[in-house]
mmCIF file of C-alpha atoms and ligand atoms in Angstrom:
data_model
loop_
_atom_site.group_PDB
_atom_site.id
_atom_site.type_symbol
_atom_site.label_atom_id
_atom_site.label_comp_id
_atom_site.label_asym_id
_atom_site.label_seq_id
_atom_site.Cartn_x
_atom_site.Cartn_y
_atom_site.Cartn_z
ATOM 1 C CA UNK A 1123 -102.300 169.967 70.388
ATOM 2 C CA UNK A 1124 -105.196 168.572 72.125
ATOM 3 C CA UNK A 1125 -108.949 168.762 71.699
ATOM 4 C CA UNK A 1126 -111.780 166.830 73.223
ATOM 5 C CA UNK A 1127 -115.157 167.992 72.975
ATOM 6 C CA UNK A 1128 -118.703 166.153 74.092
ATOM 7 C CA UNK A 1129 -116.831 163.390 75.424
ATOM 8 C CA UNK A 1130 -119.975 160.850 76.386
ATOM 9 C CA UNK A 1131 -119.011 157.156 77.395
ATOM 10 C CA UNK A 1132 -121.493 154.241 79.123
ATOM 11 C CA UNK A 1133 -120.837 150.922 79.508
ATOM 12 C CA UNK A 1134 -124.183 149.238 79.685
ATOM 13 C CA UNK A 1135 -126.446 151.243 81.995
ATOM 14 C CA UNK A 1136 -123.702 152.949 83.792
ATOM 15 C CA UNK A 1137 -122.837 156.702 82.173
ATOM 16 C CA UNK A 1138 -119.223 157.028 82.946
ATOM 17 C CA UNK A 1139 -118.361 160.129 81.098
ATOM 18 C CA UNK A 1140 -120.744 163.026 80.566
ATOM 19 C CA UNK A 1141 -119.498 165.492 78.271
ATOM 20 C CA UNK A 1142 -115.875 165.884 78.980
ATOM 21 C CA UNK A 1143 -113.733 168.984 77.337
ATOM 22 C CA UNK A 1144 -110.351 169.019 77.543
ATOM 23 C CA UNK A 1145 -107.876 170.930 75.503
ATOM 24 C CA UNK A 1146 -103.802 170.578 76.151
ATOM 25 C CA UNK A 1147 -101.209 172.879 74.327
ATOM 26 C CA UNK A 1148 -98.360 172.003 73.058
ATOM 27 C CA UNK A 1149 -95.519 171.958 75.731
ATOM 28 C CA UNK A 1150 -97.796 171.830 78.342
ATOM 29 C CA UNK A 1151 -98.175 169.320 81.038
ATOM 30 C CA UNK A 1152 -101.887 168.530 82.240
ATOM 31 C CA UNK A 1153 -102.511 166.301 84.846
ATOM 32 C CA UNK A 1154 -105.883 164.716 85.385
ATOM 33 C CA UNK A 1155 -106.962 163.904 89.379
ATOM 34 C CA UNK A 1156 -110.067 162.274 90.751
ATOM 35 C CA UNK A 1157 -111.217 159.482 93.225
ATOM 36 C CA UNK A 1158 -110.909 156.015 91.913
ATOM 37 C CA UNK A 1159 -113.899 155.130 89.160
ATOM 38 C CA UNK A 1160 -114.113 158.717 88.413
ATOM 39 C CA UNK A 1161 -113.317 157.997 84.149
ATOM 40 C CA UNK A 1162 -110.103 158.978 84.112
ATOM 41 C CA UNK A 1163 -108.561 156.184 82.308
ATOM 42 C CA UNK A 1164 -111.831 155.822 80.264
ATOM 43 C CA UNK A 1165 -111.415 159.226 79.397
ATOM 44 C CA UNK A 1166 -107.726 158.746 78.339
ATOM 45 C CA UNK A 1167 -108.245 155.372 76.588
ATOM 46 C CA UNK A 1168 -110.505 157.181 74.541
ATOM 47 C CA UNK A 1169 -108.479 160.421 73.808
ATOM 48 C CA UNK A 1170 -105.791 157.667 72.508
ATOM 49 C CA UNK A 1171 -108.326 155.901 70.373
ATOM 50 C CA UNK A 1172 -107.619 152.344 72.351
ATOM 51 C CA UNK A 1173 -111.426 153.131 72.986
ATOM 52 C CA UNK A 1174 -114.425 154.599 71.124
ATOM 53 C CA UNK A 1175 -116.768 157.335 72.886
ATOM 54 C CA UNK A 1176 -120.795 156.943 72.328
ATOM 55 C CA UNK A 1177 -120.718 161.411 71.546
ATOM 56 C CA UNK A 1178 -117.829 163.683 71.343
ATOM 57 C CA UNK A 1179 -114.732 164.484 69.261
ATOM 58 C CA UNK A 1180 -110.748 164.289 69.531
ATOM 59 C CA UNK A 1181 -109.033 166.057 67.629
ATOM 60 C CA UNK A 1182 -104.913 166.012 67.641
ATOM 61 C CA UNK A 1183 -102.870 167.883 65.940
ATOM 62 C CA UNK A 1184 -105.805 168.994 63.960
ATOM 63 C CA UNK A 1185 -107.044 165.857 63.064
ATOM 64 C CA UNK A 1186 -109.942 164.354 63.934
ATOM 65 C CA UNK A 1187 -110.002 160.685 64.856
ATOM 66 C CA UNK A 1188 -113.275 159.936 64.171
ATOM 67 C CA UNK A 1189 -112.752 160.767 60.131
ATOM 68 C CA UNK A 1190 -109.824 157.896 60.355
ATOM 69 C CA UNK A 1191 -110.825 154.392 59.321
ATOM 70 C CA UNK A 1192 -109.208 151.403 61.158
ATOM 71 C CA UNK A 1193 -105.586 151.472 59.512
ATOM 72 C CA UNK A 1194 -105.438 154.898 59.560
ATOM 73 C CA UNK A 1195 -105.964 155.454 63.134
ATOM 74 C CA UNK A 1196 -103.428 152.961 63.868
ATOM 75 C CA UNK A 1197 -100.717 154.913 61.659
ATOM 76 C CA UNK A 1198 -101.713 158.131 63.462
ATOM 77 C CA UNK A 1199 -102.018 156.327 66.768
ATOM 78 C CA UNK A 1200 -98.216 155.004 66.053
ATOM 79 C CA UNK A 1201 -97.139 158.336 65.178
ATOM 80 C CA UNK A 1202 -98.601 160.575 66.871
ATOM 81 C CA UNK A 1203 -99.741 159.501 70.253
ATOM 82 C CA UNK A 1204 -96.953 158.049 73.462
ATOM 83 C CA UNK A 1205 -98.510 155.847 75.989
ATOM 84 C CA UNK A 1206 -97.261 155.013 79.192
ATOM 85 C CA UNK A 1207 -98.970 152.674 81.786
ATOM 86 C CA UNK A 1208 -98.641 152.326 85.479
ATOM 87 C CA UNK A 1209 -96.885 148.557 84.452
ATOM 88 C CA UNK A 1210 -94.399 149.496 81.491
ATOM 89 C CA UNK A 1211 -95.333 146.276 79.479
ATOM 90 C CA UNK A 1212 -92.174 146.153 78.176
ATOM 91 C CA UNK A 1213 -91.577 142.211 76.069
ATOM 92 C CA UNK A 1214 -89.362 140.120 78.490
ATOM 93 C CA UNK A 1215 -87.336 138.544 75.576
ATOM 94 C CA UNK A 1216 -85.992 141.929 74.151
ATOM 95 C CA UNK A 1217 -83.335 144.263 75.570
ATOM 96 C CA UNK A 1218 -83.936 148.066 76.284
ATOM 97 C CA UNK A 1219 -82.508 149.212 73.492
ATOM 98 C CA UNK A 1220 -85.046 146.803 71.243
ATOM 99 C CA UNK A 1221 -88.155 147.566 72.971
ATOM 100 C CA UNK A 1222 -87.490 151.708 72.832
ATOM 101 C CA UNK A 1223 -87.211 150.361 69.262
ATOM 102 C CA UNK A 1224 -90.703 148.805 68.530
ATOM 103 C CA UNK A 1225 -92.779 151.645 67.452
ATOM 104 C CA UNK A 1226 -90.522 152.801 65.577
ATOM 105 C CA UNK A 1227 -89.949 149.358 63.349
ATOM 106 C CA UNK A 1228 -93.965 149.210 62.934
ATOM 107 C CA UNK A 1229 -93.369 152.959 61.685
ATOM 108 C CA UNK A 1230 -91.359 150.842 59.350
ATOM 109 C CA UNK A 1231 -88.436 153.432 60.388
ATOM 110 C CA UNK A 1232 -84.824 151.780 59.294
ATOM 111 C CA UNK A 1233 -83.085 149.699 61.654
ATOM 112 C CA UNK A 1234 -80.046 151.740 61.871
ATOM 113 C CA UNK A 1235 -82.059 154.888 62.257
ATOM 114 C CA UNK A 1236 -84.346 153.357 64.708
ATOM 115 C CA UNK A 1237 -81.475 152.133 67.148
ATOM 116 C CA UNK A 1238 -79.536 155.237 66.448
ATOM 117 C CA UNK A 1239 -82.638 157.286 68.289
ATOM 118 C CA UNK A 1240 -83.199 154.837 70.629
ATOM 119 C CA UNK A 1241 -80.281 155.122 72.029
ATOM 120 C CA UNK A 1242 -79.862 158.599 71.543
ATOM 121 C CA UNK A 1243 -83.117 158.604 73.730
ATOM 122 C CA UNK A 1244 -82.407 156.035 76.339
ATOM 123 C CA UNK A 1245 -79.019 157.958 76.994
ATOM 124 C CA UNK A 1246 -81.090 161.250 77.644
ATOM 125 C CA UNK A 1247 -82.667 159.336 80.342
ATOM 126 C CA UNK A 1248 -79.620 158.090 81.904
ATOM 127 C CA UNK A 1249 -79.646 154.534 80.630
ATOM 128 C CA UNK A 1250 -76.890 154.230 78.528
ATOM 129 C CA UNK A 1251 -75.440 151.624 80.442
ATOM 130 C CA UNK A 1252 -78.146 149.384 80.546
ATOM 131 C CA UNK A 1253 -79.347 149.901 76.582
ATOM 132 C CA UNK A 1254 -78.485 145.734 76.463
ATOM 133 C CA UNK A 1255 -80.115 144.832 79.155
ATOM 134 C CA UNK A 1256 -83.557 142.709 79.411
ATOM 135 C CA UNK A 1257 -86.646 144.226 81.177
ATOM 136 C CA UNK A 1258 -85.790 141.809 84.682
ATOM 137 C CA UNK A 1259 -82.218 142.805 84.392
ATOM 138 C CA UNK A 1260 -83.511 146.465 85.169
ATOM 139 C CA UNK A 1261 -84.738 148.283 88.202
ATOM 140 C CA UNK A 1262 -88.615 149.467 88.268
ATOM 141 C CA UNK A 1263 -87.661 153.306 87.992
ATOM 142 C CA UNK A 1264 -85.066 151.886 84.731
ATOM 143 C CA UNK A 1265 -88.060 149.822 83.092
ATOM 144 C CA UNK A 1266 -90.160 153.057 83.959
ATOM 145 C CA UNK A 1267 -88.069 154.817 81.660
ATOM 146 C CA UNK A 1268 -87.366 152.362 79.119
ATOM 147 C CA UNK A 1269 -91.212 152.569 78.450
ATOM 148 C CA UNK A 1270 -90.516 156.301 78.449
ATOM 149 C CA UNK A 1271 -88.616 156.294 75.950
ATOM 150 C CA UNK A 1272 -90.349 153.817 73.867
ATOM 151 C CA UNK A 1273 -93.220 156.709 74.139
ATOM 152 C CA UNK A 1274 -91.085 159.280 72.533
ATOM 153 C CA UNK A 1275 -89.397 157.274 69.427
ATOM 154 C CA UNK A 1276 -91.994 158.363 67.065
ATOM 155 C CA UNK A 1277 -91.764 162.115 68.332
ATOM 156 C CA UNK A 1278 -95.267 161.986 69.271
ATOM 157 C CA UNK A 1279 -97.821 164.487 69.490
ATOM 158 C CA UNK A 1280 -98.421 163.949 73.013
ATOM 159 C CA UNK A 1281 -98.067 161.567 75.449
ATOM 160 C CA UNK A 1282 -100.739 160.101 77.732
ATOM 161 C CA UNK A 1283 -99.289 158.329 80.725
ATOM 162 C CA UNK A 1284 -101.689 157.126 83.349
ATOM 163 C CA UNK A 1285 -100.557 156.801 86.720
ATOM 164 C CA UNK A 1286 -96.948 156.366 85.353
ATOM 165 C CA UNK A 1287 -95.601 156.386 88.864
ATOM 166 C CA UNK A 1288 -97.867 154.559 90.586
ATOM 167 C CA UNK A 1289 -95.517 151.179 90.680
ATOM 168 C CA UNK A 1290 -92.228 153.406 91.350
ATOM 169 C CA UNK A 1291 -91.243 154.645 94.940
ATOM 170 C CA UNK A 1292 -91.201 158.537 95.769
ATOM 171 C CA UNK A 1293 -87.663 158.744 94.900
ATOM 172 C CA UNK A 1294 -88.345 157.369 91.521
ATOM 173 C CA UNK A 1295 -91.666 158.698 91.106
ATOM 174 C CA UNK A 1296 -89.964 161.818 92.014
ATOM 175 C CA UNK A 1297 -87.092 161.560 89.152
ATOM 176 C CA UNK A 1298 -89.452 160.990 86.731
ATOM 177 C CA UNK A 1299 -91.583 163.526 87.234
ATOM 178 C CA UNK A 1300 -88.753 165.584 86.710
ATOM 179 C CA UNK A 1301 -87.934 163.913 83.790
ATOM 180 C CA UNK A 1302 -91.609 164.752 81.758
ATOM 181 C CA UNK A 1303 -90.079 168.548 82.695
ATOM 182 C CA UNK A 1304 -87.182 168.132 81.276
ATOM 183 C CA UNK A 1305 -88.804 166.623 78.217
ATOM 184 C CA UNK A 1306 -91.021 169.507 78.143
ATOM 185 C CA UNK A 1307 -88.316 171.739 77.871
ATOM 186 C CA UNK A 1308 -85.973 170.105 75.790
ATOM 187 C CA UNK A 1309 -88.133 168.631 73.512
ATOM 188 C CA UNK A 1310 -91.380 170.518 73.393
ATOM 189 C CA UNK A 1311 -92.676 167.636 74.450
ATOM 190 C CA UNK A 1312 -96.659 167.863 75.515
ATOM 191 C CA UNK A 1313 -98.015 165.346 78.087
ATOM 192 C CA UNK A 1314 -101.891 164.454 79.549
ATOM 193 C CA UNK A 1315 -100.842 162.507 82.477
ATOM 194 C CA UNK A 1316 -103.603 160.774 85.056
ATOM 195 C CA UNK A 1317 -102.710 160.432 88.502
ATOM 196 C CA UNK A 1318 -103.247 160.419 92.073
ATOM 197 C CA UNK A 1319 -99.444 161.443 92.742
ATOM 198 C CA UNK A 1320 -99.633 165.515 94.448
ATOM 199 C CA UNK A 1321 -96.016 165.576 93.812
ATOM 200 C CA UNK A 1322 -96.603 165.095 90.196
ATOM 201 C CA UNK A 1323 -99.998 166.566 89.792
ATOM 202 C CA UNK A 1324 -98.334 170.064 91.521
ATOM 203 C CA UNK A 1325 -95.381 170.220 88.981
ATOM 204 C CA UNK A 1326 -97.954 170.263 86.165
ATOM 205 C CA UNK A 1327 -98.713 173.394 84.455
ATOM 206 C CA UNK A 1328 -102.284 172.817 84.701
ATOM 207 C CA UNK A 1329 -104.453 170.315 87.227
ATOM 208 C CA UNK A 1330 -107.811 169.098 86.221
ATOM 209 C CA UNK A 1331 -110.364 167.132 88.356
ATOM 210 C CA UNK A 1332 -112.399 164.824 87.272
ATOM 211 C CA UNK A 1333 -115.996 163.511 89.232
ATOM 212 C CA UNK A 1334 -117.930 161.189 88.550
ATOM 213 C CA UNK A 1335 -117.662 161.977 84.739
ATOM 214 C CA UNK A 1336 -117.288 165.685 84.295
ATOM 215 C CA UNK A 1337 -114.613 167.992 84.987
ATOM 216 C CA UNK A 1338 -114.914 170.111 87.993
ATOM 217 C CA UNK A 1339 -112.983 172.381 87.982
ATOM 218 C CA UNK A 1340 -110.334 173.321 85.500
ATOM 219 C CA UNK A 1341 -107.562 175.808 87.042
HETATM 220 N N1 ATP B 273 -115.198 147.765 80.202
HETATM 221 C C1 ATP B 273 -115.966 148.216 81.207
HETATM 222 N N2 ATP B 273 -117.201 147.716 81.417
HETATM 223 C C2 ATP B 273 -117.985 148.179 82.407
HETATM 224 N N3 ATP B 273 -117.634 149.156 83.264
HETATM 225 C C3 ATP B 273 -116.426 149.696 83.114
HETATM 226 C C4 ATP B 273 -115.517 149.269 82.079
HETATM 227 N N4 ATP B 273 -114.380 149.995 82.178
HETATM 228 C C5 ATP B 273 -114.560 150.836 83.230
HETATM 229 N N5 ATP B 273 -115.779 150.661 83.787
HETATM 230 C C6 ATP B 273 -116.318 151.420 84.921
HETATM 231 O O1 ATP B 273 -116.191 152.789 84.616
HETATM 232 C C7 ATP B 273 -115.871 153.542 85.778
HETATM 233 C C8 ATP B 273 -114.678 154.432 85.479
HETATM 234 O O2 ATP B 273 -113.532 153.611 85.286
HETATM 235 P P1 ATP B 273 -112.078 154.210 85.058
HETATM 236 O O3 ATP B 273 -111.168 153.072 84.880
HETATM 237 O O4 ATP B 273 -112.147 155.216 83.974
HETATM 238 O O5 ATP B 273 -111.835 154.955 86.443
HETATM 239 P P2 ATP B 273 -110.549 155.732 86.948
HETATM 240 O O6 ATP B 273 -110.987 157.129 87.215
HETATM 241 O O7 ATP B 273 -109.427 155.527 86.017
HETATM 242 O O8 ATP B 273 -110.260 155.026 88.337
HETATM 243 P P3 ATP B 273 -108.844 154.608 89.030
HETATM 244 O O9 ATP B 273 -108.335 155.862 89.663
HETATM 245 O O10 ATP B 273 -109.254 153.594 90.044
HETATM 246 O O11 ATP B 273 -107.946 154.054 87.982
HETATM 247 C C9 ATP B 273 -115.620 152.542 86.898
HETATM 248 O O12 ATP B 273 -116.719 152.551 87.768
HETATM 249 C C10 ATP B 273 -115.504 151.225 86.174
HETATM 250 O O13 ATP B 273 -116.006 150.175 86.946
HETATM 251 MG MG1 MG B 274 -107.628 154.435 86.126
#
């Protein structure tokens, strides 16, 4: 589903990632570990294409971002690609149900058909009572998976998450890890997840470190 080749990123005079390789397959869940400033989330911004690498490839899904131009790459990144972030930047002014909705309207996806899947989705993660309500009308483990589900709309590809428990407590952190299995199974869904969590990091079917710019080891 996933493959990164060559990865080479520096910001100045600082080389931050040296020739990182990665591959993910579909239904599987990868999580990447590593001290703080290792490139982890360099390394995932640029496997989503929020951020270019100096050398390297990514392909998903066969394609190859670097052949995209601009509007291309944001289609594909729409379609294709789920993000989740350690703070769900979900908009304040629109209800669950609206924000799972977003990517979905800029996939210029019907209205009807958008909030029919929306809720289809938000109900899978045991929100269906809460679809109306506003992001500070919800708990952090319920905006947690609002943003989840927000990932999924577009049926993506994969979904990157880093540190998407980091803000939750262990009993959240430890019902959503669950969840990304039971997405796994039930959808196929494939996930590249960053994060310092063991819990999460030892339910993945694969853990790979990352120091200072390479990957260690890759189990
Ligand atoms: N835009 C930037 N300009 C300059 N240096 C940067 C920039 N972004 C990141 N860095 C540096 O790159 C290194 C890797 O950063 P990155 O955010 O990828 O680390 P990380 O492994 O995600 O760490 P953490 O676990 O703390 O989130 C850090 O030393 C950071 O200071
Ligand atoms: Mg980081």
């Amino acid at each position: 589903m996933l493959q990164a080749k060559g990865i080479e990123k520096s910001y100045g005079q600082l080389h931050i990632l040296k020739g990182v390789d990665m591959q993910v397959h579909r239904k599987e869940i990868v999580s990447i570990v590593g001290a703080s400033g290792a490139g982890k989330s360099t390394f995932l911004h640029i496997i989503g294409s929020l951020d270019q690498a100096d050398k390297g490839s990514v392909m998903i899904k066969g394609v190859d971002l670097m052949s995209l131009n601009e509007k291309k790459l944001s289609a594909f990144r729409n379609q294709y690609i789920g993000f989740i972030f350690q703070f769900h930047h979900l908009l304040p002014e629109f209800t669950a149900l609206e924000n799972v909705c977003i990517p979905a309207f800029i996939h210029k996806t019907g209205k009807k058909e958008s909030e029919r899947r929306a809720a289809e989705l938000l109900e899978l993660l045991g929100l269906r009572h809460r679809m109306l309500h506003k992001p500070a009308e919800l708990s952090g483990g319920e905006q947690q998976r609002v943003a989840v589900a927000r990932s999924l709309i577009n049926n993506p590809a994969i979904i990157l998450a880093d540190e998407p428990s980091g803000n939750l407590d262990s009993e959240n952190a430890y019902a959503l890890h669950r969840m990304f299995t039971s997405l796994r199974d039930q959808l196929d869904q494939t996930f590249l997840i960053v994060t310092h969590n063991e819990d999460l990091a030892s339910i993945s079917d694969r853990v790979v470190h990352m120091k200072d710019g390479n990957i260690v080891d890759d189990e």
